[in-house]
Structure formats: structure tokens, C-alpha cells
PDB file of C-alpha atoms in Angstrom:
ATOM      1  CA  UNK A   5      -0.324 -21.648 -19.407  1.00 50.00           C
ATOM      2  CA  UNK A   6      -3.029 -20.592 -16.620  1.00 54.00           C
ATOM      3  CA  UNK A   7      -0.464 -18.234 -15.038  1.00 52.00           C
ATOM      4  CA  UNK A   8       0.317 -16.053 -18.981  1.00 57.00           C
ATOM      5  CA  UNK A   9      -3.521 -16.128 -19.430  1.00 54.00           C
ATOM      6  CA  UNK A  10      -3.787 -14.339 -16.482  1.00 57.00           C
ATOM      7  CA  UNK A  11      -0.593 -12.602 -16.154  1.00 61.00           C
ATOM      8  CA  UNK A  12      -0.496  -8.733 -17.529  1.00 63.00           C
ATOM      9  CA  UNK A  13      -4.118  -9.333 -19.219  1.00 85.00           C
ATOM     10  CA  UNK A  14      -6.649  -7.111 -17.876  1.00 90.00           C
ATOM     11  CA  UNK A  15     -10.045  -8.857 -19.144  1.00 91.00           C
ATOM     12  CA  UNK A  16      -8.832 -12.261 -18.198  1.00 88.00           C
ATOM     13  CA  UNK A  17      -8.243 -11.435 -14.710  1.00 89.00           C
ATOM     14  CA  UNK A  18     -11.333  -9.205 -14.066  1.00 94.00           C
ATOM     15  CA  UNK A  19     -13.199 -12.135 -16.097  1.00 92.00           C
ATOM     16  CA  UNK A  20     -11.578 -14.636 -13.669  1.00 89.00           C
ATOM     17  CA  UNK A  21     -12.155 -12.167 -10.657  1.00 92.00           C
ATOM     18  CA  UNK A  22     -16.301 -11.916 -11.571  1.00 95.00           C
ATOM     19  CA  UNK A  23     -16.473 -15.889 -12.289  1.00 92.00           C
ATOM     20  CA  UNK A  24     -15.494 -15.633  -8.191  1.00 90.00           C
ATOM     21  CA  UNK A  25     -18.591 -13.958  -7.747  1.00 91.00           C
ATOM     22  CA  UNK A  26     -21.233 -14.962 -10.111  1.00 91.00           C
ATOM     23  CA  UNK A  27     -20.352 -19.129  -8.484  1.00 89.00           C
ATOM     24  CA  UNK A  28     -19.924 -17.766  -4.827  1.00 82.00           C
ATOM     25  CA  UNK A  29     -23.225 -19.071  -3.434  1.00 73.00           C
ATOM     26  CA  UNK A  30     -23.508 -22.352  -5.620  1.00 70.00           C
ATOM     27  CA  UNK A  31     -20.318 -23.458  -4.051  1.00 63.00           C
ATOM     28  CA  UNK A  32     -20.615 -21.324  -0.574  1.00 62.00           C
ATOM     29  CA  UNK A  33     -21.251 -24.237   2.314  1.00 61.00           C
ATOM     30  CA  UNK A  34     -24.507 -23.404   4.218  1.00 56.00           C
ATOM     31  CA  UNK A  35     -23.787 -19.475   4.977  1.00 58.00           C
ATOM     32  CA  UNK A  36     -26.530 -16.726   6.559  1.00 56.00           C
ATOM     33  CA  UNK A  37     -24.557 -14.395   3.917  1.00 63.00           C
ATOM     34  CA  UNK A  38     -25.773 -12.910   0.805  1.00 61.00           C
ATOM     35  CA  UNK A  39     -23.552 -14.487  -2.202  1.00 78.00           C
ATOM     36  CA  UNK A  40     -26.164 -13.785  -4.940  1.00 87.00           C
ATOM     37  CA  UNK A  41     -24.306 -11.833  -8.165  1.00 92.00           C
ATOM     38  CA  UNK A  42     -26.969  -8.986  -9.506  1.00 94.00           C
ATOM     39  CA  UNK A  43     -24.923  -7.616 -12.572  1.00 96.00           C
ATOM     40  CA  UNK A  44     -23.520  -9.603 -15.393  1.00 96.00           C
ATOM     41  CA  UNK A  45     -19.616  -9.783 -16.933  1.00 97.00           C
ATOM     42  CA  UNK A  46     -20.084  -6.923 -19.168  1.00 97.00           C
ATOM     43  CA  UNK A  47     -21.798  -4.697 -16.474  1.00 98.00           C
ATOM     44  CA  UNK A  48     -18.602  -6.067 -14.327  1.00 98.00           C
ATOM     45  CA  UNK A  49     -16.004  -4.449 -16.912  1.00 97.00           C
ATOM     46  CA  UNK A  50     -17.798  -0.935 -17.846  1.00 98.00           C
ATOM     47  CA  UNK A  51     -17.981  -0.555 -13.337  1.00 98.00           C
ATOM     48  CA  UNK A  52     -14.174  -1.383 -13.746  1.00 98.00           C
ATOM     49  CA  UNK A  53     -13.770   1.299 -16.446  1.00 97.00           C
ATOM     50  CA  UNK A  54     -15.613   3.784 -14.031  1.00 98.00           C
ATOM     51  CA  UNK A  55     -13.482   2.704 -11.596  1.00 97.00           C
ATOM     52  CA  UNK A  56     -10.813   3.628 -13.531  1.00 97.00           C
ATOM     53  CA  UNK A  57     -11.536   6.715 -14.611  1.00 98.00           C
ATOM     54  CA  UNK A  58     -12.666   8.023 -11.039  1.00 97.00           C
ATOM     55  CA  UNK A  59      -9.633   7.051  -9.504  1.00 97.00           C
ATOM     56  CA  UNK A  60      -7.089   7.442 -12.172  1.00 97.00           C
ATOM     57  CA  UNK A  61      -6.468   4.154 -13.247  1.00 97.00           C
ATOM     58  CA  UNK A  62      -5.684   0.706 -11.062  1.00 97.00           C
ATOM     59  CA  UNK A  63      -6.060   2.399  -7.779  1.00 97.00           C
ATOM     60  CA  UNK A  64      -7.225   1.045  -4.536  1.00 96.00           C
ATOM     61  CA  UNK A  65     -10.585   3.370  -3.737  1.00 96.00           C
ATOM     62  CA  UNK A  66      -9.456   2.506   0.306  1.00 94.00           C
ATOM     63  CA  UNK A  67      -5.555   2.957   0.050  1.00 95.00           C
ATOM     64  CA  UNK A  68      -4.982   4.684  -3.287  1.00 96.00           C
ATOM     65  CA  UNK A  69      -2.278   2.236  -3.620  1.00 97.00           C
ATOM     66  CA  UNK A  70      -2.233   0.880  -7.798  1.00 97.00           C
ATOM     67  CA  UNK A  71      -3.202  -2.396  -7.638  1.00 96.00           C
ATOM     68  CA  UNK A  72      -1.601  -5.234  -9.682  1.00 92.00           C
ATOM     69  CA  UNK A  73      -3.023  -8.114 -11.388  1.00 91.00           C
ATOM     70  CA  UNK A  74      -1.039 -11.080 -10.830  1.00 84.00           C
ATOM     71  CA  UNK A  75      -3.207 -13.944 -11.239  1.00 73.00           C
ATOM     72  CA  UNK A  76      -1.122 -17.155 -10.211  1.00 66.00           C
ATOM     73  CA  UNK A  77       2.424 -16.772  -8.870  1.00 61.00           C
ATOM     74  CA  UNK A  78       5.512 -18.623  -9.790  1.00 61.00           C
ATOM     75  CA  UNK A  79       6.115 -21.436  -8.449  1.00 60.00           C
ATOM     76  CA  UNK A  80       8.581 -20.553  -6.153  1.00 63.00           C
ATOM     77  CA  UNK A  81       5.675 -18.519  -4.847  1.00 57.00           C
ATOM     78  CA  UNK A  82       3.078 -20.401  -4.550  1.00 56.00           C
ATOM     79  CA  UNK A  83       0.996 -19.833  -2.010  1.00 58.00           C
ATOM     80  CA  UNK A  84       1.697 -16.280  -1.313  1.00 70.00           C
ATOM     81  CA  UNK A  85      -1.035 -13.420  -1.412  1.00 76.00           C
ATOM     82  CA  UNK A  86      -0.263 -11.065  -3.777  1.00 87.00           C
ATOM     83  CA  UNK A  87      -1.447  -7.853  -1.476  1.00 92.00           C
ATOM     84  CA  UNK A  88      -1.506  -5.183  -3.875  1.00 94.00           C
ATOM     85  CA  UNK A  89      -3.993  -7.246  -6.473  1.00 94.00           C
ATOM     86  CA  UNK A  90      -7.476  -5.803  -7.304  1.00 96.00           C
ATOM     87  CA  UNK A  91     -10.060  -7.438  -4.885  1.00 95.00           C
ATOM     88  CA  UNK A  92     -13.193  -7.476  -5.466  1.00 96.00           C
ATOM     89  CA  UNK A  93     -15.494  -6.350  -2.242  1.00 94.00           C
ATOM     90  CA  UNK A  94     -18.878  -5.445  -0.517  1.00 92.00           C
ATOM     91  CA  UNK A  95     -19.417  -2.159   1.056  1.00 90.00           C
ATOM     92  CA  UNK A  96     -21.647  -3.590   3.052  1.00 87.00           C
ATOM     93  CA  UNK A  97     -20.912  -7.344   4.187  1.00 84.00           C
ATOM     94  CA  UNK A  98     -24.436  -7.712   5.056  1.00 83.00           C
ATOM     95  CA  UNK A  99     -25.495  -7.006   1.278  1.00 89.00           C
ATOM     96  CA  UNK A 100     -25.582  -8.937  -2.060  1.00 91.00           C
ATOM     97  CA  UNK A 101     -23.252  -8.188  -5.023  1.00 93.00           C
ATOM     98  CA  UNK A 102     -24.315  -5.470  -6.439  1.00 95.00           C
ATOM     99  CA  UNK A 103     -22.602  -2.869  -9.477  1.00 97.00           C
ATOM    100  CA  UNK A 104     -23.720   0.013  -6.210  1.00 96.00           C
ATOM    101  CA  UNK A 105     -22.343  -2.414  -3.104  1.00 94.00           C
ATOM    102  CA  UNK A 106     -18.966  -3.553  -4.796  1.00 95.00           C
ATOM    103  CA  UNK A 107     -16.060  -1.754  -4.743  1.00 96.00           C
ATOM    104  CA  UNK A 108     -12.624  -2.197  -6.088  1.00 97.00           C
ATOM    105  CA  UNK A 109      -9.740  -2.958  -3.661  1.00 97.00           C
ATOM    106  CA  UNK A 110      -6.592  -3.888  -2.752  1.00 96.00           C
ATOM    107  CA  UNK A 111      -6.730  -7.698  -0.976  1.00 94.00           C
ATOM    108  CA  UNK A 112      -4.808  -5.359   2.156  1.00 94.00           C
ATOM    109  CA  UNK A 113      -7.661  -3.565   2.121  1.00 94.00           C
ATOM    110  CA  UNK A 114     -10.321  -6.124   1.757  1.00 94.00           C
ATOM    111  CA  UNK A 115      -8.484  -8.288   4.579  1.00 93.00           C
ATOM    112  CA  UNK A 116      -8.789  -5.208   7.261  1.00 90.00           C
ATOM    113  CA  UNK A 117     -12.599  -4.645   7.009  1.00 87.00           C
ATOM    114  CA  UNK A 118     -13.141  -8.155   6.961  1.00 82.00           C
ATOM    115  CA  UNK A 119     -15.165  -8.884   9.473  1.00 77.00           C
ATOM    116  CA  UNK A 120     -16.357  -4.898  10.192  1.00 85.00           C
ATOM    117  CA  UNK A 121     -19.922  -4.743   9.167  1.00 86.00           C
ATOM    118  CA  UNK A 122     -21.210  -0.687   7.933  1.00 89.00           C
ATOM    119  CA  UNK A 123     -22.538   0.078  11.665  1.00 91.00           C
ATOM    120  CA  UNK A 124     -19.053  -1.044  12.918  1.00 91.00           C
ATOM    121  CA  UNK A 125     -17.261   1.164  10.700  1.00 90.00           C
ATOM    122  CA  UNK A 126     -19.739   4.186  11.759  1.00 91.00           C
ATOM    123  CA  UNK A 127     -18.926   3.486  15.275  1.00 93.00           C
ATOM    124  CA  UNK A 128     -15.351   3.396  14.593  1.00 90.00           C
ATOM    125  CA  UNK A 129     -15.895   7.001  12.200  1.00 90.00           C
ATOM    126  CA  UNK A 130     -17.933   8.080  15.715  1.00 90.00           C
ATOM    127  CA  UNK A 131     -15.720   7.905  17.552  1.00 89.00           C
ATOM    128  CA  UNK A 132     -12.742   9.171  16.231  1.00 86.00           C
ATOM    129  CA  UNK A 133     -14.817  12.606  15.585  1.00 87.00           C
ATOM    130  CA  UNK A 134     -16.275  12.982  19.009  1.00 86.00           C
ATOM    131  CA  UNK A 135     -12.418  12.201  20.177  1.00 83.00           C
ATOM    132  CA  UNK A 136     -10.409  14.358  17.520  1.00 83.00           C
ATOM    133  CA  UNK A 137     -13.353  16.331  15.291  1.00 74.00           C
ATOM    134  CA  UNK A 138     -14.920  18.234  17.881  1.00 70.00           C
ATOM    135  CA  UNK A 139     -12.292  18.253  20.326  1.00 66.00           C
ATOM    136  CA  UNK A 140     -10.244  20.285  17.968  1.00 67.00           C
ATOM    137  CA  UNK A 141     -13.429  22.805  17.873  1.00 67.00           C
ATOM    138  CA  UNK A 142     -13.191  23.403  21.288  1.00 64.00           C
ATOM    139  CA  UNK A 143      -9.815  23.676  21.525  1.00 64.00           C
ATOM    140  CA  UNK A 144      -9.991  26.491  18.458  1.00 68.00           C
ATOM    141  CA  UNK A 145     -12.767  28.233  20.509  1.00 65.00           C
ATOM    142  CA  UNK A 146     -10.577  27.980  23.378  1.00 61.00           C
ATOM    143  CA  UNK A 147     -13.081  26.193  25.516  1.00 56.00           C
ATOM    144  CA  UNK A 148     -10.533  24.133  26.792  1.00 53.00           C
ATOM    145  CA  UNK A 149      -7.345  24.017  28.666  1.00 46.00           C
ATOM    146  CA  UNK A 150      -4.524  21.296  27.733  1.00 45.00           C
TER     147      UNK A 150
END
């Protein structure tokens, strides 16, 4: 019954997906991280719809992969992650739930930035332009010699 409720029934599962978050910190163990839930179910859904319409429909704002909804699996299944389903994350770890701090993701996606807070991620970004951005601008201004 649970897994046709939330099988191929958008509301459901995004309903299931925000009762996550609104009961994160009541049932978090003792945690330095910000669980609280600032927006409410129906503020939930209309940032889905935005979602939606920015990106085209069910699409990962990381990957641009289309995201699936599967909310249990089959039995045969049963403890597998289902990858490609809409995850619900922080931009910034360090942050509360927030309609402006929650994005819309694939679990792949929410699984690699993990444990990277915003200042790792700039480092990361950083680096790869110091290394590739303005190396290629020398290189065009022939500055440099390979």
C-alpha cells in the first residue's frame, strides 16, 4: 500500500519528502547542525513548481539529470538507493531549511557535496580558475610558452 501511495504520485512524495524536514531536529540525536524547517508544506510545493518551471520539469539543478520519484522499492530491492530520486538539500550545510537555502537534487548529487561546506566549494571553484581560468588568458595573450 505505502509503496502505490508513493509510487508515480507527485504530492505524496514531495509531502513525504518535507515531513523529512519539518521532524529533522525533533528526532536529530544531539547535533551542532541547524535542522529547524522555516517554510511550511504549501510553501514546499509552489518552490517545487518554481523548480519546475526554471529547470524544465524534474531536473536535477546540479546534474540536469530528471529525477524520479520512487518512494519505496520492491521488495526484491529493498534497500537500494534509488540515485536519480529528488533530494531535498541545503546550499549551505551550515544553514537552516530555508525556501532560499534548499535546493532540489538528485540523492547523486546530494551524496557528493556531503560533507563540502560553501567555503569548501569556493576553494575548490578557486582553484580550478587560477589553474584553468586564467591560465587559458595567458596562454591567449601568449604570455606563456607550453
Amino acid at each position: 500500500k505505502n509503496q502505490e501511495r508513493l509510487n508515480n504520485n507527485e504530492k505524496n512524495f514531495l509531502s513525504s519528502r518535507y515531513s523529512v524536514l519539518a521532524n529533522r531536529k525533533k528526532n536529530a540525536k544531539k547535533s551542532k547542525k541547524e535542522y529547524d524547517c522555516f517554510f511550511t508544506l504549501e510553501e514546499f510545493l509552489e518552490h517545487w513548481e518554481r523548480h519546475k518551471r526554471k529547470y524544465g520539469g524534474p531536473i536535477c539543478a546540479i546534474t540536469g539529470k530528471t529525477m524520479t520519484m520512487i518512494g519505496l522499492n520492491d521488495k526484491s530491492k529493498k534497500y537500494k538507493r534509488n540515485w536519480l530520486n529528488v533530494s531535498v538539500d541545503r546550499l549551505d550545510t551550515e544553514k537552516p531549511y530555508t525556501l532560499q537555502n534548499t535546493i532540489f537534487v538528485t540523492w547523486e548529487a546530494n551524496k557528493a557535496k556531503n560533507n563540502l561546506s560553501i567555503k569548501d566549494m569556493r576553494a575548490i571553484l578557486d582553484l580550478y580558475e587560477e589553474r584553468f581560468e586564467n591560465m587559458r588568458a595567458m596562454f591567449s595573450q601568449g604570455g606563456l610558452v607550453r
